[in-house]
């Protein structure tokens, strides 16, 4: 719609003639729809008018026309005698001798105090216009005394756009009044604020016809009203027209444009516009400006000699803050101080809000200190922001302190402040403080909103105060105005904490009060699921239609996910089919839940059956479903079935992701397919620069099995550099070195595992035990076994084999070792105790030698050299005999018998 000024067709808009002629025409001001319509440009650059055509009425006597205009169009009720009932005591009217022209004889106006600031006769005029419908009567006494300034004030002070337009038309009809651009600006603002866009455009066209040239402020007014009216694009088009006329926005208009972009979330555009304005560039100028600039800058951008107001600074700070640009906001604030512009409360509130939202609490404290320095008193909003910020970052003590300071400053906390603090108390389970604040709510007559109500309910529940939580719910329930959201929040609060009976009571209370919505059903189904009452959840779902409630997508998904997670896929699949019939299946996620549940139970045939059913119903599978099936067949080592679904993915043009690749590497490792595993590992490297630990460990496993040392060491080195090497990584490397009889490297790995705390799994302990047994490091083997038992790790059959090797190598008869193993198999507890006792003696630091004996008799045949030493003898009948030196000069041997057999 916007374009250069053009002449308007006089056939379209009729400018009424003076009322002093014998006949006159009246402008019909029909209200256009409030819904704004887009502004359209005409091909010739003109403005397309949306205003209803102004038409001429049939000629009627002047008095009748005025009576009709005032009574029907402007809502002023006139009596037959020509007097307005609302002001009959103030204005006396006499009818002229020639037919009833009404003139003002005398006024007794008590002028409103809001108009006294104007002085002179302006207050009386405004009072007359407010009380007298007939403009000839209201303005008659001052008809010759109304100058441009007075007419501007009269138009500006009208609270009704209809009245303002009527006065504006009266000025034009009288013919003796000059209407300049300022008057048109006032009317453009008045009509724009009322969102009468057709009238705004008509007035713009009229300006062109009357050769009234728009000023900078005219465009600023249009940009402002269209922006505030929610018509961003139209506001910016007016900016383009302004640029075409060679005019540059002033600071106010610049601020309006910045605000327009900010409201639309276009923070970058807002900043760019401000930058161009600072540099003196027009909207269409992307090159260098010819305007001389000086080296005063905001955020690095030079600006001209323009003294920015605090409003502009505040606007910019808020724009940067909402864009998350704390640095730029702070720099703008610093420039404001440097330029000598004193920040006001709005400035500080904006800066505190910006810093607080990003957790810069130290800067918030600094801003508060700066406010005190500048003697800028905090207002209620300042305190509300501070309360919200400190509550958000868990400094509830400081939030409560600001709440107290607010009241000490005789500032009444607003409802938002009260609610913020009460929610903060309730979230942190500060029951006493919350209850005290609730009392203040009640004393002040403040309403607790439903969100806060449910937060307090949760507080009482989590504090174990079920009785209070129920009374709290009942307080709001009995008012009979709780919404579905509030009922469902309370049901959820009880249900999530396992109080399903209380949740059920709330649900029943809702049923008694009114018909519940689908929300209450959904959270009640969820509550049954959390408490594993799956039959009740199904029953409640099935009863929804009886209550005239139709299950929605959330209802189905909640129940299906619940049943699938509970290993009840045979029930879940029934509801998936119902969901399909109801038309709520928009993707494969409900089917995926059922398939995953069947896979978890090992029922792969049924999982594949559901997959086939899904595909048959034209529900396309996604990468997640394929991933579940590929992984399922990878777990059982079925290469054929796994690759079947991989190929199906490729046919469906679904890109293989890292999850699928990991499943394939697991499969190839399980079946020993090195080449395929290497190709898949390279594929993972192409997806992400750092392959995951699991895939890398699989490759180490494959390489170590084949003793491919260089390849294994390369991946192991990569994992160590990234800090990702885990217990399995080290264990696989240890196995490879042990297999190659490289005991020194293997021992270093074992020692490193102990230092890093990576020796914690049974498999790792077994590998280390075999290493020490194979390397002949028997003491380390026995100590490792002792550490394993002390760590409460239960050994398996594989654990005792290296220990048996150690005992045999130490001279213990093979029969004795065999008997130990037989005892363990017969009675796991007694057998383990026997091994532990053996281990205890083997790790005793006083022993020099371990001797095995075949019978008790051989014990006494030790040579004299044993004096000063201690020996352990394990007989074939599982008797542990401790030989200990005597304290006498003679060589005597004390035999301590320890029975270890059951």
PDB file of N, CA, C and O in Angstrom, residues 49-76:
ATOM      1  N   UNK A  49      -6.547   2.059  -1.399  1.00  0.00           N
ATOM      2  CA  UNK A  49      -7.368   2.431  -0.247  1.00  0.00           C
ATOM      3  C   UNK A  49      -8.305   1.304   0.123  1.00  0.00           C
ATOM      4  O   UNK A  49      -8.913   0.682  -0.718  1.00  0.00           O
ATOM      5  N   UNK A  50      -8.381   1.084   1.467  1.00  0.00           N
ATOM      6  CA  UNK A  50      -9.317   0.073   1.944  1.00  0.00           C
ATOM      7  C   UNK A  50     -10.526   0.730   2.595  1.00  0.00           C
ATOM      8  O   UNK A  50     -11.435   0.073   3.049  1.00  0.00           O
ATOM      9  N   UNK A  51     -10.517   2.077   2.675  1.00  0.00           N
ATOM     10  CA  UNK A  51     -11.604   2.787   3.329  1.00  0.00           C
ATOM     11  C   UNK A  51     -12.900   2.620   2.554  1.00  0.00           C
ATOM     12  O   UNK A  51     -12.923   2.667   1.332  1.00  0.00           O
ATOM     13  N   UNK A  52     -13.985   2.415   3.317  1.00  0.00           N
ATOM     14  CA  UNK A  52     -15.294   2.391   2.667  1.00  0.00           C
ATOM     15  C   UNK A  52     -15.518   3.728   1.965  1.00  0.00           C
ATOM     16  O   UNK A  52     -15.156   4.785   2.476  1.00  0.00           O
ATOM     17  N   UNK A  53     -16.105   3.678   0.819  1.00  0.00           N
ATOM     18  CA  UNK A  53     -16.312   4.908   0.039  1.00  0.00           C
ATOM     19  C   UNK A  53     -17.114   5.932   0.844  1.00  0.00           C
ATOM     20  O   UNK A  53     -18.098   5.598   1.496  1.00  0.00           O
ATOM     21  N   UNK A  54     -16.662   7.188   0.783  1.00  0.00           N
ATOM     22  CA  UNK A  54     -17.422   8.268   1.415  1.00  0.00           C
ATOM     23  C   UNK A  54     -18.472   8.729   0.418  1.00  0.00           C
ATOM     24  O   UNK A  54     -18.159   9.005  -0.729  1.00  0.00           O
ATOM     25  N   UNK A  55     -19.683   8.784   0.877  1.00  0.00           N
ATOM     26  CA  UNK A  55     -20.747   9.074  -0.078  1.00  0.00           C
ATOM     27  C   UNK A  55     -21.569  10.260   0.400  1.00  0.00           C
ATOM     28  O   UNK A  55     -21.531  10.660   1.556  1.00  0.00           O
ATOM     29  N   UNK A  56     -22.351  10.820  -0.537  1.00  0.00           N
ATOM     30  CA  UNK A  56     -23.241  11.928  -0.209  1.00  0.00           C
ATOM     31  C   UNK A  56     -24.603  11.391   0.181  1.00  0.00           C
ATOM     32  O   UNK A  56     -25.126  10.488  -0.457  1.00  0.00           O
ATOM     33  N   UNK A  57     -25.119  11.973   1.231  1.00  0.00           N
ATOM     34  CA  UNK A  57     -26.486  11.629   1.601  1.00  0.00           C
ATOM     35  C   UNK A  57     -27.453  12.509   0.821  1.00  0.00           C
ATOM     36  O   UNK A  57     -27.092  13.581   0.349  1.00  0.00           O
ATOM     37  N   UNK A  58     -28.695  12.070   0.719  1.00  0.00           N
ATOM     38  CA  UNK A  58     -29.717  12.955   0.117  1.00  0.00           C
ATOM     39  C   UNK A  58     -29.807  14.234   0.914  1.00  0.00           C
ATOM     40  O   UNK A  58     -29.614  14.235   2.122  1.00  0.00           O
ATOM     41  N   UNK A  59     -30.075  15.337   0.218  1.00  0.00           N
ATOM     42  CA  UNK A  59     -30.134  16.639   0.894  1.00  0.00           C
ATOM     43  C   UNK A  59     -31.271  16.665   1.894  1.00  0.00           C
ATOM     44  O   UNK A  59     -32.397  16.330   1.599  1.00  0.00           O
ATOM     45  N   UNK A  60     -30.922  17.088   3.097  1.00  0.00           N
ATOM     46  CA  UNK A  60     -31.911  17.224   4.158  1.00  0.00           C
ATOM     47  C   UNK A  60     -31.676  18.557   4.831  1.00  0.00           C
ATOM     48  O   UNK A  60     -30.617  19.156   4.683  1.00  0.00           O
ATOM     49  N   UNK A  61     -32.653  19.022   5.582  1.00  0.00           N
ATOM     50  CA  UNK A  61     -32.408  20.246   6.356  1.00  0.00           C
ATOM     51  C   UNK A  61     -31.214  20.047   7.263  1.00  0.00           C
ATOM     52  O   UNK A  61     -30.990  18.960   7.784  1.00  0.00           O
ATOM     53  N   UNK A  62     -30.462  21.109   7.460  1.00  0.00           N
ATOM     54  CA  UNK A  62     -29.212  21.033   8.208  1.00  0.00           C
ATOM     55  C   UNK A  62     -29.410  20.520   9.615  1.00  0.00           C
ATOM     56  O   UNK A  62     -28.644  19.712  10.120  1.00  0.00           O
ATOM     57  N   UNK A  63     -30.457  20.949  10.241  1.00  0.00           N
ATOM     58  CA  UNK A  63     -30.678  20.537  11.641  1.00  0.00           C
ATOM     59  C   UNK A  63     -30.911  19.050  11.715  1.00  0.00           C
ATOM     60  O   UNK A  63     -30.457  18.392  12.636  1.00  0.00           O
ATOM     61  N   UNK A  64     -31.646  18.490  10.750  1.00  0.00           N
ATOM     62  CA  UNK A  64     -31.904  17.048  10.757  1.00  0.00           C
ATOM     63  C   UNK A  64     -30.613  16.268  10.570  1.00  0.00           C
ATOM     64  O   UNK A  64     -30.397  15.247  11.186  1.00  0.00           O
ATOM     65  N   UNK A  65     -29.769  16.799   9.674  1.00  0.00           N
ATOM     66  CA  UNK A  65     -28.502  16.098   9.443  1.00  0.00           C
ATOM     67  C   UNK A  65     -27.692  16.049  10.715  1.00  0.00           C
ATOM     68  O   UNK A  65     -27.131  15.022  11.085  1.00  0.00           O
ATOM     69  N   UNK A  66     -27.614  17.166  11.396  1.00  0.00           N
ATOM     70  CA  UNK A  66     -26.804  17.194  12.613  1.00  0.00           C
ATOM     71  C   UNK A  66     -27.401  16.305  13.671  1.00  0.00           C
ATOM     72  O   UNK A  66     -26.687  15.619  14.396  1.00  0.00           O
ATOM     73  N   UNK A  67     -28.690  16.305  13.766  1.00  0.00           N
ATOM     74  CA  UNK A  67     -29.327  15.447  14.762  1.00  0.00           C
ATOM     75  C   UNK A  67     -29.025  13.977  14.463  1.00  0.00           C
ATOM     76  O   UNK A  67     -28.672  13.203  15.342  1.00  0.00           O
ATOM     77  N   UNK A  68     -29.081  13.624  13.193  1.00  0.00           N
ATOM     78  CA  UNK A  68     -28.825  12.235  12.798  1.00  0.00           C
ATOM     79  C   UNK A  68     -27.369  11.855  13.062  1.00  0.00           C
ATOM     80  O   UNK A  68     -27.071  10.785  13.562  1.00  0.00           O
ATOM     81  N   UNK A  69     -26.456  12.772  12.718  1.00  0.00           N
ATOM     82  CA  UNK A  69     -25.033  12.490  12.902  1.00  0.00           C
ATOM     83  C   UNK A  69     -24.713  12.269  14.361  1.00  0.00           C
ATOM     84  O   UNK A  69     -24.024  11.320  14.734  1.00  0.00           O
ATOM     85  N   UNK A  70     -25.233  13.141  15.205  1.00  0.00           N
ATOM     86  CA  UNK A  70     -24.857  13.074  16.610  1.00  0.00           C
ATOM     87  C   UNK A  70     -25.515  11.908  17.326  1.00  0.00           C
ATOM     88  O   UNK A  70     -24.957  11.326  18.238  1.00  0.00           O
ATOM     89  N   UNK A  71     -26.731  11.600  16.926  1.00  0.00           N
ATOM     90  CA  UNK A  71     -27.457  10.568  17.675  1.00  0.00           C
ATOM     91  C   UNK A  71     -27.082   9.162  17.243  1.00  0.00           C
ATOM     92  O   UNK A  71     -27.137   8.244  18.026  1.00  0.00           O
ATOM     93  N   UNK A  72     -26.707   9.007  15.984  1.00  0.00           N
ATOM     94  CA  UNK A  72     -26.477   7.642  15.514  1.00  0.00           C
ATOM     95  C   UNK A  72     -25.009   7.298  15.371  1.00  0.00           C
ATOM     96  O   UNK A  72     -24.625   6.156  15.512  1.00  0.00           O
ATOM     97  N   UNK A  73     -24.207   8.318  15.091  1.00  0.00           N
ATOM     98  CA  UNK A  73     -22.824   7.987  14.788  1.00  0.00           C
ATOM     99  C   UNK A  73     -21.912   8.134  15.980  1.00  0.00           C
ATOM    100  O   UNK A  73     -20.898   7.468  16.072  1.00  0.00           O
ATOM    101  N   UNK A  74     -22.194   8.992  16.884  1.00  0.00           N
ATOM    102  CA  UNK A  74     -21.257   9.279  17.951  1.00  0.00           C
ATOM    103  C   UNK A  74     -21.787   8.944  19.337  1.00  0.00           C
ATOM    104  O   UNK A  74     -21.127   9.162  20.329  1.00  0.00           O
ATOM    105  N   UNK A  75     -22.969   8.424  19.385  1.00  0.00           N
ATOM    106  CA  UNK A  75     -23.475   7.959  20.663  1.00  0.00           C
ATOM    107  C   UNK A  75     -23.953   9.058  21.585  1.00  0.00           C
ATOM    108  O   UNK A  75     -24.173   8.839  22.760  1.00  0.00           O
ATOM    109  N   UNK A  76     -24.115  10.321  21.125  1.00  0.00           N
ATOM    110  CA  UNK A  76     -24.634  11.391  21.978  1.00  0.00           C
ATOM    111  C   UNK A  76     -26.155  11.423  21.827  1.00  0.00           C
ATOM    112  O   UNK A  76     -26.672  11.531  20.737  1.00  0.00           O
TER     113      UNK A  76
END
